[in-house]
Amino acid sequence: MTPTRYSTLSDAELLELTVDDPDAFGAFYDRFEEELLAFFMRATRRADLAADLTAEVFAAALSSARLFRTELGSARGWLFGIARHELADTWQRGRVEDRARRRLGLEPMTLSDEALERIDELGACGGGALRLLEDLPDDQRIAVGGRVIQERSYDELARSLSCSQSVVRQRVSRGLRSLRERLEQTS
Amino acid sequence: MSELPQLRESLMLAAERRTTPARDLAADASASRQTPRRPLVRRPLARRGSVALLLVAGALALAAVAYATTQLIQTGSPVRSEERFLANAGAGVAIPKTEGLLGIAAPDPAGGPPWTMRTYETSRGLGCVQVGRLVGGRIGVLGQDGAFHDDGRFHPLPSQASQAEGECVLLDARGHAFLGVGNYGVSASGLPHQCHLLDSRSARRSCATSDPRDIFYGLLGPDARSITYAADGRLHTIPTVGRDGAYLIVERTPAEVVALGVGAGGSGALPAGGGTLDGRPLQQPIRRIAYANGQTCTITRAGDYRSGDGRHCLPPVGYVTPQIRIPSAGELASPVDVRTIFGQPVPGRPGAHQVELRISFTARVAVSSALSDYSVSLQPARSGRCAAGNIGGAGADLARNVKAGERVQLTLSSGYENTKSLFPTCPGIAHGRVFYTIPSSEPSGEFFYGQLARGRSGVVTVGRFTYDSP
């Protein structure tokens, strides 16, 4: 199938074809690589981690492309569901897992300075709020980052921060209020 | 242009590898086509959306079904595995004497050979389940819906040929596996993993647009007595089968779903609805499990559990937590040696090089199953890009058996090419730890061997080391 032909296919169709057409997964990869890198860049603020997480997510996606089911949501949503899970897992474990990559027998990835710079740039969008996030007190910054950027549940955050859900909600609420006020001031 | 061309290329190669076994299957199928084939005899299609389920316990029923189907279907080449299994690593290999078909023959909604289950244990202490079509007293796959070039034959399914980690779990203290699986959009051929062994795009399309099944199966433990499931707008209660409390439900995947696409699934220690995809739960039909002691576990369509007395359903009734002795730090302690190897070639990147850290230590305590493991983690200094801390380390697991006293080496590779540091953006002293671990009680994910239901988990440090990242 030619690249032009792939461009006419939906994300879901590409995933379905992936099972026996490697090029289809290549096309799927091309559609989401930048977006995924930017997502992880915003969440981690580190290009090397963003690349590592992106690799793990695509490896997991390739392994479980067969598990994708269209009626449960979009292919993009499915991919970012894996991404959010991976990010939460990484947050909890303190390191990026490589299970999916090992399972596929993927070679370890190395990054050049140029690649890191490009990934840095991808995450630059929306950086204003992120920079303001840096100024929040630690407890609020972690809570807001976990809830808003990583989209972790309150329950999950409460467990990882060893406090109650209501405390996490309070921190998120206060953090967002502060962010709003600061954004208004800066604008 | 890709930002990460090396990753893209590796993924493409991996995708290619995953389709290769299918070509082997094609060759097998072509060879077997030399013999005249008989078509599968299929009964008229059942009403769409209907559920066909029957758990028939007893060898008599199995034998009768086996006899009937054997008369109609010829046998072709066995299904091949696309994975390589080692006795002392990963999931291990199947132990022949533990293999056995369960006395289950669940009718297929469209007719033809019924569905059955096989269980086996592996050399690394896991209990695994296979599901397939039952012909001649054997479990296997039918050459239809694009599988085996639609040769109409029965292809026996060897143990492990379909093994995915999600279908293998750690055994409890009494050697029982507790597992609930929901697989949606499975090819009616019974070919494991939703058609991914098929050999051509057209076959794949054929599979995707055929008449797939939603399959729910599992092992609820020796104390489970019955399950109640929803079908055709009402509830049905049926007994579980065998010493492991097995159940198997086969439904026709609704037509509207088939039209959209197929393939989803999930597993857990109790009947699973496939977890969630994109935040939306997958539905499953089982509503209640009844146990010998009178306890019940109520399950929602989304797969949430609640026992009859308001407690959580986990650990499942009958589950006996393995008595795992977690070694003390003193028993495990070992000096850790670290060697930095520069100039290691980067696979697939001619001329590029990278740094490797080779961490070696003496495994004072043996690892003889998937129940324990040695791992290493390395956290970069909180400097440079790592100033915010929290995440970003490197890690590796051994995932194989080791003897007590064996010298073990784990390798950490730099994620950067042409640098002299493992963490070039986070210079300073990185702190590393080698540790011995037993599985946590976290719910199983696709790449884990199921959970130890509320069992003990532990992480004990073997030794620490530092690495000065330039």
XYZ file of C-alpha atoms in Angstrom:
657
model
C 0.000 0.000 0.000
C 1.381 3.403 -0.865
C 1.739 6.192 1.698
C -0.941 8.095 -0.180
C -3.285 5.187 0.267
C -2.549 5.086 4.003
C -3.410 8.740 4.272
C -6.977 7.946 3.311
C -7.356 5.425 6.103
C -8.629 6.252 9.561
C -6.470 5.759 12.637
C -8.538 2.735 13.543
C -8.109 1.204 10.124
C -4.371 1.629 10.363
C -4.359 -0.172 13.697
C -6.403 -2.997 12.279
C -4.070 -3.385 9.341
C -1.055 -3.351 11.638
C -1.603 -6.986 12.460
C -0.186 -8.125 9.170
C 0.974 -4.956 7.507
C 3.957 -3.359 9.277
C 3.779 -0.274 7.071
C 0.350 0.492 8.437
C 1.833 0.771 11.891
C 4.506 3.031 10.447
C 1.783 5.332 9.176
C 0.050 5.187 12.559
C 3.337 6.007 14.242
C 3.911 8.977 11.965
C 0.514 10.402 12.813
C 1.055 10.429 16.544
C 4.763 10.594 17.183
C 4.976 14.375 17.579
C 1.800 14.641 19.591
C 2.903 11.910 21.966
C 6.374 13.384 22.363
C 4.841 16.766 23.117
C 2.462 15.196 25.632
C 5.302 13.540 27.496
C 7.515 16.577 27.165
C 4.905 18.726 28.854
C 4.440 16.140 31.573
C 8.085 15.422 32.327
C 9.899 18.465 30.984
C 12.701 16.176 29.862
C 13.257 15.258 26.264
C 15.048 12.000 27.027
C 12.187 10.798 29.214
C 9.636 11.923 26.667
C 11.413 9.871 24.013
C 11.718 6.877 26.319
C 8.050 6.981 27.254
C 7.032 7.466 23.643
C 9.009 4.401 22.661
C 7.400 2.313 25.386
C 3.906 3.484 24.475
C 4.325 2.717 20.786
C 5.789 -0.682 21.643
C 2.801 -1.395 23.880
C 0.487 -0.164 21.141
C 2.083 -2.465 18.599
C 1.849 -5.412 20.982
C -1.789 -4.792 21.700
C -3.041 -3.363 18.429
C -5.202 -6.443 18.245
C -6.872 -5.374 21.473
C -8.088 -2.109 20.074
C -11.818 -1.909 19.658
C -13.319 0.974 17.786
C -16.647 1.230 19.516
C -14.936 1.978 22.800
C -13.370 5.149 21.572
C -10.996 6.587 19.078
C -7.622 5.116 18.251
C -6.072 8.343 19.431
C -7.872 8.047 22.749
C -6.726 4.467 23.053
C -3.117 5.438 22.395
C -3.200 8.275 24.888
C -4.885 5.981 27.381
C -1.804 3.802 27.185
C 0.320 6.934 27.469
C -1.432 8.128 30.608
C -1.132 4.691 32.144
C 2.557 4.581 31.295
C 3.137 8.013 32.754
C 1.338 7.156 35.962
C 3.310 3.935 36.190
C 6.549 5.779 35.647
C 5.650 8.302 38.286
C 4.961 5.518 40.735
C 8.015 3.400 39.963
C 10.475 6.197 39.499
C 11.660 4.965 36.143
C 10.397 4.258 32.683
C 9.529 0.622 32.195
C 10.794 -1.166 29.104
C 8.701 -4.308 29.299
C 6.846 -3.714 26.061
C 10.046 -2.967 24.197
C 11.804 -6.014 25.588
C 8.863 -8.170 24.718
C 9.109 -7.002 21.132
C 12.858 -7.377 21.123
C 13.358 -3.702 20.342
C 16.893 -2.437 20.378
C 17.617 0.198 23.016
C 17.104 3.651 21.608
C 19.767 6.278 21.678
C 19.225 9.985 21.249
C 21.343 12.573 19.538
C 21.525 16.156 20.759
C 19.607 17.269 17.702
C 16.764 14.888 18.459
C 16.634 16.082 22.062
C 16.462 19.693 20.942
C 13.626 18.971 18.551
C 11.692 17.173 21.260
C 12.293 20.112 23.581
C 10.724 22.373 21.003
C 7.713 20.104 20.656
C 6.957 20.525 24.327
C 7.329 24.267 24.230
C 3.691 24.867 23.291
C 1.620 25.853 26.272
C 4.736 26.410 28.281
C 3.444 29.534 29.972
C 1.167 27.721 32.350
C 3.824 25.088 32.918
C 6.323 27.701 33.932
C 3.799 29.140 36.362
C 3.198 25.647 37.663
C 6.835 25.610 38.691
C 6.169 28.491 41.046
C 3.472 26.701 42.993
C 4.288 25.194 46.375
C 5.527 21.603 46.037
C 2.361 19.963 47.308
C 0.137 21.921 44.930
C 2.510 21.567 41.985
C 2.611 17.786 42.334
C -1.149 17.543 42.805
C -1.989 19.787 39.839
C 0.643 18.183 37.649
C -0.588 14.730 38.534
C -4.239 15.528 38.049
C -4.200 17.945 35.111
C -1.124 17.079 33.088
C -0.864 13.379 33.767
C -4.614 12.922 34.177
C -4.186 10.593 37.139
C -7.215 9.842 39.278
C -7.640 11.377 42.719
C -7.571 7.925 44.209
C -4.299 7.102 42.519
C -2.759 10.403 43.529
C -3.920 9.963 47.100
C -2.255 6.580 47.257
C 0.989 7.746 45.738
C 1.119 10.853 47.933
C 0.032 8.944 51.039
C -2.826 11.270 51.860
C -6.581 11.290 51.505
C -8.418 12.078 48.300
C -9.956 15.162 49.872
C -6.500 16.514 50.614
C -5.468 15.944 46.993
C -8.636 17.659 45.757
C -7.945 20.579 48.020
C -4.381 20.888 46.741
C -5.501 20.689 43.125
C -8.206 23.249 43.718
C -5.872 25.678 45.451
C -3.180 25.133 42.843
C -5.524 25.793 39.943
C -6.904 28.884 41.628
C -3.381 30.213 42.076
C -2.546 29.407 38.465
C -5.630 31.234 37.226
C -4.789 34.282 39.278
C -1.186 34.294 38.069
C -2.194 33.805 34.462
C -4.573 36.742 34.736
C -1.815 38.850 36.226
C 0.691 37.922 33.518
C -1.808 38.543 30.730
C 10.221 13.083 8.951
C 10.273 11.209 12.203
C 11.823 12.807 15.267
C 12.945 9.383 16.398
C 13.885 7.493 13.236
C 15.666 4.753 15.164
C 12.545 4.029 17.177
C 10.400 4.060 14.076
C 12.704 1.619 12.340
C 12.842 -0.706 15.354
C 9.066 -0.709 15.613
C 8.700 -1.458 11.928
C 11.112 -4.364 12.245
C 9.194 -5.626 15.262
C 5.935 -5.322 13.351
C 7.519 -7.235 10.516
C 8.702 -9.963 12.861
C 5.230 -10.294 14.274
C 3.843 -11.088 10.867
C 6.604 -13.551 9.922
C 5.214 -16.618 11.711
C 2.066 -16.106 9.744
C 3.992 -16.736 6.578
C 5.170 -20.010 8.066
C 1.570 -20.849 8.660
C 0.832 -20.035 5.080
C 3.464 -22.501 3.959
C 2.032 -25.155 6.212
C -1.417 -24.502 4.944
C -0.276 -24.611 1.337
C 1.399 -27.953 1.873
C -1.621 -29.412 3.533
C -3.834 -28.303 0.686
C -2.487 -31.178 -1.373
C -5.003 -33.391 0.343
C -8.612 -32.994 -0.707
C -10.481 -31.135 1.958
C -13.956 -31.393 3.214
C -15.911 -28.319 4.030
C -16.855 -27.589 7.591
C -20.412 -28.489 8.274
C -22.034 -25.499 9.871
C -25.453 -25.284 11.290
C -27.713 -22.385 10.396
C -26.681 -19.188 12.113
C -28.181 -18.596 15.476
C -30.141 -15.465 16.139
C -27.770 -12.505 16.098
C -26.807 -11.253 19.470
C -27.854 -14.463 21.121
C -25.661 -16.136 23.638
C -24.770 -19.754 23.462
C -23.348 -21.193 26.594
C -23.204 -24.599 28.015
C -20.842 -26.058 30.471
C -20.932 -29.769 30.035
C -19.015 -31.529 32.723
C -17.971 -35.073 32.248
C -16.014 -37.136 29.851
C -19.124 -38.616 28.302
C -20.310 -35.352 26.869
C -16.851 -34.494 25.663
C -16.451 -37.841 24.022
C -19.773 -37.561 22.259
C -18.965 -34.147 20.880
C -15.468 -35.228 19.980
C -16.804 -38.205 18.070
C -19.317 -36.166 16.129
C -16.875 -33.493 15.061
C -14.087 -35.891 14.212
C -16.307 -37.434 11.582
C -16.466 -34.190 9.666
C -13.147 -32.421 9.971
C -9.699 -33.440 8.835
C -6.613 -32.525 10.773
C -4.036 -30.076 9.453
C -0.707 -28.821 10.701
C -0.485 -27.638 14.302
C -0.559 -23.967 15.213
C 2.925 -22.560 15.627
C 3.974 -20.155 18.288
C 5.471 -16.847 17.353
C 7.370 -16.625 20.593
C 10.371 -18.477 21.915
C 10.053 -19.995 25.343
C 12.821 -20.902 27.775
C 12.423 -23.201 30.750
C 14.322 -20.922 33.098
C 13.288 -17.466 31.937
C 10.192 -15.392 31.402
C 7.025 -17.431 31.716
C 8.916 -20.720 31.393
C 7.706 -23.692 29.373
C 4.645 -25.899 29.828
C 5.055 -28.935 32.061
C 3.517 -31.808 30.062
C 2.162 -33.739 33.032
C 0.182 -30.710 34.180
C -1.594 -30.243 30.869
C -5.200 -31.192 30.631
C -8.413 -30.348 28.849
C -11.187 -29.292 31.171
C -14.521 -31.021 30.861
C -16.069 -28.106 29.067
C -17.772 -28.037 25.707
C -19.420 -24.676 25.179
C -21.434 -24.633 21.961
C -20.495 -22.114 19.348
C -23.311 -19.657 18.618
C -23.090 -20.463 14.897
C -22.626 -24.181 15.296
C -19.673 -26.379 14.471
C -17.240 -27.752 17.024
C -17.732 -26.493 20.559
C -15.238 -24.453 22.537
C -13.126 -25.857 25.316
C -10.348 -24.927 27.722
C -6.976 -26.388 28.572
C -4.856 -25.560 31.593
C -1.205 -26.192 32.259
C 1.531 -25.097 34.570
C 4.887 -23.781 33.516
C 8.404 -24.466 34.652
C 8.458 -21.054 36.346
C 5.412 -21.550 38.554
C 2.662 -20.054 36.458
C -0.762 -21.447 35.712
C -1.972 -20.846 32.157
C -5.242 -21.227 30.282
C -5.909 -21.824 26.611
C -9.233 -21.639 24.828
C -9.978 -23.144 21.441
C -12.286 -25.330 19.425
C -12.783 -28.951 20.461
C -12.349 -31.629 17.809
C -11.550 -35.268 18.370
C -10.888 -34.671 22.043
C -8.228 -32.106 21.197
C -8.112 -28.352 21.440
C -7.256 -26.419 18.331
C -8.115 -23.984 15.608
C -10.369 -24.267 12.594
C -9.215 -23.288 9.123
C -11.842 -20.663 8.559
C -12.266 -16.891 8.623
C -8.926 -16.568 6.896
C -7.000 -18.863 9.236
C -4.876 -21.452 7.444
C -6.182 -20.270 4.082
C -9.665 -21.385 5.030
C -8.587 -24.984 4.508
C -11.490 -26.240 6.568
C -9.198 -28.385 8.651
C -8.665 -28.686 12.356
C -5.247 -27.480 13.497
C -4.204 -28.700 16.952
C -3.107 -26.022 19.383
C 0.043 -27.043 21.251
C 0.508 -25.826 24.798
C 2.000 -22.368 24.840
C 1.320 -21.739 21.159
C -1.209 -19.196 22.263
C 0.466 -18.187 25.467
C 0.285 -14.573 26.318
C 1.383 -13.330 29.665
C -2.125 -12.146 30.400
C -3.335 -15.738 30.267
C -0.769 -17.007 32.751
C -0.859 -16.162 36.433
C 1.121 -17.021 39.518
C -0.335 -20.009 41.351
C -1.640 -19.691 44.879
C -0.284 -21.709 47.800
C -2.407 -24.731 46.875
C -1.403 -24.628 43.241
C -4.589 -23.069 41.934
C -4.684 -20.383 39.292
C -7.211 -17.591 39.756
C -7.993 -15.891 36.524
C -10.809 -14.157 34.708
C -10.442 -13.187 31.077
C -12.698 -11.308 28.709
C -11.663 -11.394 25.061
C -13.765 -9.518 22.576
C -13.876 -10.058 18.840
C -12.033 -13.355 18.793
C -12.020 -15.098 15.448
C -14.522 -17.936 15.374
C -11.710 -20.082 14.036
C -10.355 -20.101 17.575
C -7.001 -18.853 16.357
C -5.457 -17.144 19.356
C -4.901 -13.435 19.521
C -7.526 -12.211 17.154
C -6.149 -13.126 13.814
C -2.662 -11.778 14.258
C -1.183 -15.019 12.980
C -2.932 -14.629 9.690
C -0.794 -14.424 6.637
C -2.182 -11.699 4.469
C -4.030 -8.441 4.571
C -6.958 -9.976 2.774
C -7.104 -12.760 5.346
C -6.990 -10.191 8.086
C -9.841 -8.291 6.496
C -11.726 -11.505 6.108
C -11.204 -12.185 9.784
C -12.247 -8.726 10.835
C -15.410 -8.799 8.816
C -16.364 -12.361 9.658
C -18.488 -13.530 12.513
C -16.287 -13.198 15.580
C -16.958 -14.158 19.167
C -16.743 -12.550 22.574
C -15.254 -15.103 24.935
C -15.293 -14.972 28.716
C -13.432 -17.638 30.616
C -11.497 -18.210 33.739
C -10.692 -20.178 36.833
C -12.512 -19.078 39.969
C -10.856 -21.477 42.375
C -11.789 -24.734 44.092
C -14.484 -23.136 46.248
C -16.448 -21.562 43.410
C -19.687 -23.404 42.755
C -21.620 -21.433 40.180
C -21.735 -18.299 38.132
C -24.733 -16.236 37.145
C -24.515 -14.423 33.862
C -26.757 -12.145 31.842
C -27.865 -13.175 28.384
C -30.900 -12.573 26.222
C -32.286 -10.180 28.784
C -32.310 -12.595 31.696
C -29.982 -14.210 34.191
C -28.730 -17.779 33.937
C -26.958 -19.706 36.682
C -24.625 -22.570 35.822
C -22.145 -24.639 37.832
C -18.427 -24.139 37.535
C -16.367 -27.043 36.259
C -13.490 -28.984 37.785
C -11.119 -28.459 40.671
C -10.279 -24.945 39.549
C -13.832 -23.664 39.181
C -13.669 -23.120 35.435
C -16.197 -21.309 33.311
C -16.445 -20.504 29.637
C -18.978 -18.300 27.906
C -18.993 -17.824 24.159
C -21.107 -15.085 22.637
C -21.469 -13.832 19.126
C -19.899 -10.407 18.809
C -22.771 -8.038 18.015
C -23.027 -7.151 14.341
C -22.680 -3.438 14.941
C -19.403 -4.104 16.688
C -18.138 -6.378 13.940
C -18.810 -3.646 11.430
C -16.607 -1.276 13.389
C -13.715 -3.568 14.136
C -12.686 -6.229 16.565
C -10.192 -6.922 19.265
C -10.053 -5.984 22.921
C -9.545 -7.871 26.106
C -8.508 -7.907 29.690
C -7.761 -10.212 32.561
C -7.707 -10.229 36.330
C -8.115 -12.522 39.302
C -11.895 -12.480 38.847
C -14.057 -12.249 35.709
C -12.787 -9.333 33.738
C -14.609 -7.020 31.455
C -11.410 -6.012 29.797
C -10.683 -3.115 32.106
C -11.048 0.222 30.497
C -10.086 1.634 27.170
C -9.994 5.369 26.865
C -11.630 5.571 30.249
C -14.658 3.558 29.206
C -15.242 0.153 30.779
C -15.677 -2.941 28.670
C -18.825 -4.827 29.541
C -18.860 -8.407 30.685
C -21.828 -10.748 31.238
C -21.049 -12.378 34.598
C -23.053 -10.937 37.461
C -22.414 -13.200 40.403
C -20.115 -15.924 41.691
C -21.380 -18.251 44.402
C -18.960 -20.106 46.637
C -19.267 -23.300 48.679
C -19.279 -21.399 51.984
C -22.294 -19.341 50.960
C -20.365 -16.235 50.101
C -21.139 -14.467 46.891
C -19.392 -11.915 44.769
C -21.473 -9.539 42.703
C -19.939 -8.150 39.559
C -21.175 -5.251 37.507
C -21.199 -5.039 33.739
C -18.113 -2.906 33.999
C -16.346 -5.552 36.037
C -16.515 -3.886 39.466
C -16.746 -6.311 42.374
C -18.686 -6.330 45.613
C -19.171 -9.340 47.844
C -22.480 -10.225 49.425
C -21.470 -8.922 52.837
C -20.235 -5.656 51.445
C -16.564 -6.546 51.467
C -14.320 -6.523 48.479
C -14.232 -9.736 46.458
C -10.463 -9.862 46.461
C -8.713 -12.000 47.362
C -11.157 -14.505 45.857
C -12.741 -17.060 48.173
C -10.462 -20.097 48.267
C -7.332 -18.204 47.404
C -4.503 -19.137 49.718
C -1.697 -16.658 49.768
C 1.624 -18.320 49.053
C 3.826 -18.354 52.107
C 6.623 -16.388 50.669
C 9.573 -15.861 52.874
C 11.132 -12.592 52.020
C 14.863 -12.877 52.647
C 16.439 -10.373 54.962
C 18.796 -7.710 53.714
C 21.592 -9.558 55.501
C 20.912 -12.748 53.593
C 20.870 -10.941 50.289
C 23.655 -8.446 50.793
C 26.327 -8.496 48.159
C 28.918 -6.031 46.975
C 27.900 -4.520 43.680
C 30.476 -3.965 40.972
C 29.875 -1.427 38.272
C 31.820 -1.168 35.060
C 31.303 1.573 32.548
C 31.793 0.385 28.995
C 32.310 3.092 26.428
C 31.991 2.880 22.696
C 29.406 0.135 22.569
C 27.911 -0.045 19.087
C 24.315 1.040 18.675
C 22.385 -1.651 16.803
C 21.175 -0.412 13.487
C 23.123 2.849 13.733
C 26.459 2.397 11.980
C 29.130 4.599 13.456
C 27.121 5.515 16.544
C 28.219 4.427 19.989
C 26.808 4.480 23.475
C 27.697 3.933 27.085
C 26.734 0.826 29.003
C 26.791 0.217 32.704
C 27.405 -3.401 33.628
C 26.293 -4.094 37.147
C 27.320 -7.378 38.677
C 26.655 -8.908 42.051
C 26.361 -12.273 43.715
C 22.839 -13.612 43.998
C 22.919 -14.991 47.534
C 19.347 -16.247 47.281
C 18.265 -18.371 44.365
C 15.456 -17.477 42.001
C 13.631 -20.562 40.826
C 10.348 -19.193 39.535
C 8.555 -16.096 38.348
C 7.682 -15.472 41.986
C 10.866 -13.526 42.596
C 13.428 -11.608 40.648
C 16.483 -9.415 40.854
C 16.349 -5.904 39.460
C 18.503 -2.847 39.273
C 17.507 0.785 39.258
C 19.597 3.902 38.879
C 18.378 7.394 39.694
C 20.256 10.302 38.147
C 21.521 13.194 40.187
C 18.983 15.943 40.772
C 20.799 18.331 38.539
C 20.369 19.852 35.111
C 17.221 18.574 33.502
C 16.680 16.228 36.422
C 16.517 19.021 38.974
C 12.794 18.502 39.418
C 13.512 14.940 40.492
C 10.828 12.270 40.764
C 11.343 10.291 37.586
C 13.876 9.528 34.967
C 16.005 6.675 36.144
C 17.138 3.611 34.320
C 16.347 0.062 35.284
C 16.481 -3.574 34.267
C 15.058 -6.867 35.503
C 16.790 -10.227 35.350
C 13.596 -12.263 34.709
C 15.323 -15.641 34.821
C 16.273 -18.286 37.320
C 19.566 -17.998 39.153
C 21.396 -20.283 41.549
C 22.364 -19.180 45.021
C 25.875 -17.875 44.821
C 25.718 -17.252 41.097
C 27.430 -14.184 39.762
C 24.842 -12.148 37.947
C 25.168 -9.239 35.557
C 22.558 -6.686 34.588
C 23.189 -4.072 31.924
C 21.923 -0.526 31.712
C 22.335 1.214 28.390
C 22.483 4.923 27.820
C 19.561 6.395 26.006
C 21.938 8.783 24.275
C 24.260 8.104 21.419
C 27.805 9.380 21.106
C 28.056 10.544 24.687
C 30.265 9.413 27.533
C 27.531 9.470 30.099
C 24.459 7.455 30.921
C 22.629 10.651 31.868
C 24.325 13.432 29.908
C 21.645 15.957 30.766
C 21.771 15.222 34.480
C 25.430 15.298 35.491
C 26.519 14.260 38.940
C 26.378 11.283 41.199
C 23.607 8.873 40.268
C 22.491 6.483 42.962
C 21.798 2.890 42.092
C 20.305 -0.059 43.868
C 20.192 -3.757 43.167
C 17.193 -5.355 44.775
C 15.392 -8.617 45.186
C 11.682 -8.426 44.676
C 8.567 -10.520 44.817
C 5.476 -9.440 42.904
C 3.352 -6.701 44.283
C -0.370 -6.991 44.788
C -1.070 -4.513 42.063
C -3.691 -5.622 39.556
C -2.265 -7.487 36.653
C -1.578 -5.690 33.443
C -0.992 -7.124 30.044
C 2.693 -7.644 30.567
C 2.591 -9.074 34.049
C 1.945 -12.546 35.295
C -1.254 -11.738 37.049
C -1.477 -10.706 40.602
C -0.790 -12.248 43.909
C -4.222 -11.477 45.250
C -3.546 -9.347 48.281
C -0.462 -11.397 48.859
C 2.699 -10.228 50.433
C 5.027 -8.282 48.316
C 8.458 -7.143 49.095
C 11.517 -5.401 47.899
C 14.820 -5.979 49.658
C 18.025 -4.194 48.813
C 20.938 -6.368 47.757
C 23.440 -3.590 47.429
C 23.881 -0.005 46.432
C 26.229 1.720 44.076
C 26.927 5.095 42.628
C 27.757 6.205 39.159
C 29.379 9.520 38.420
C 27.617 10.771 35.340
C 29.887 13.193 33.458
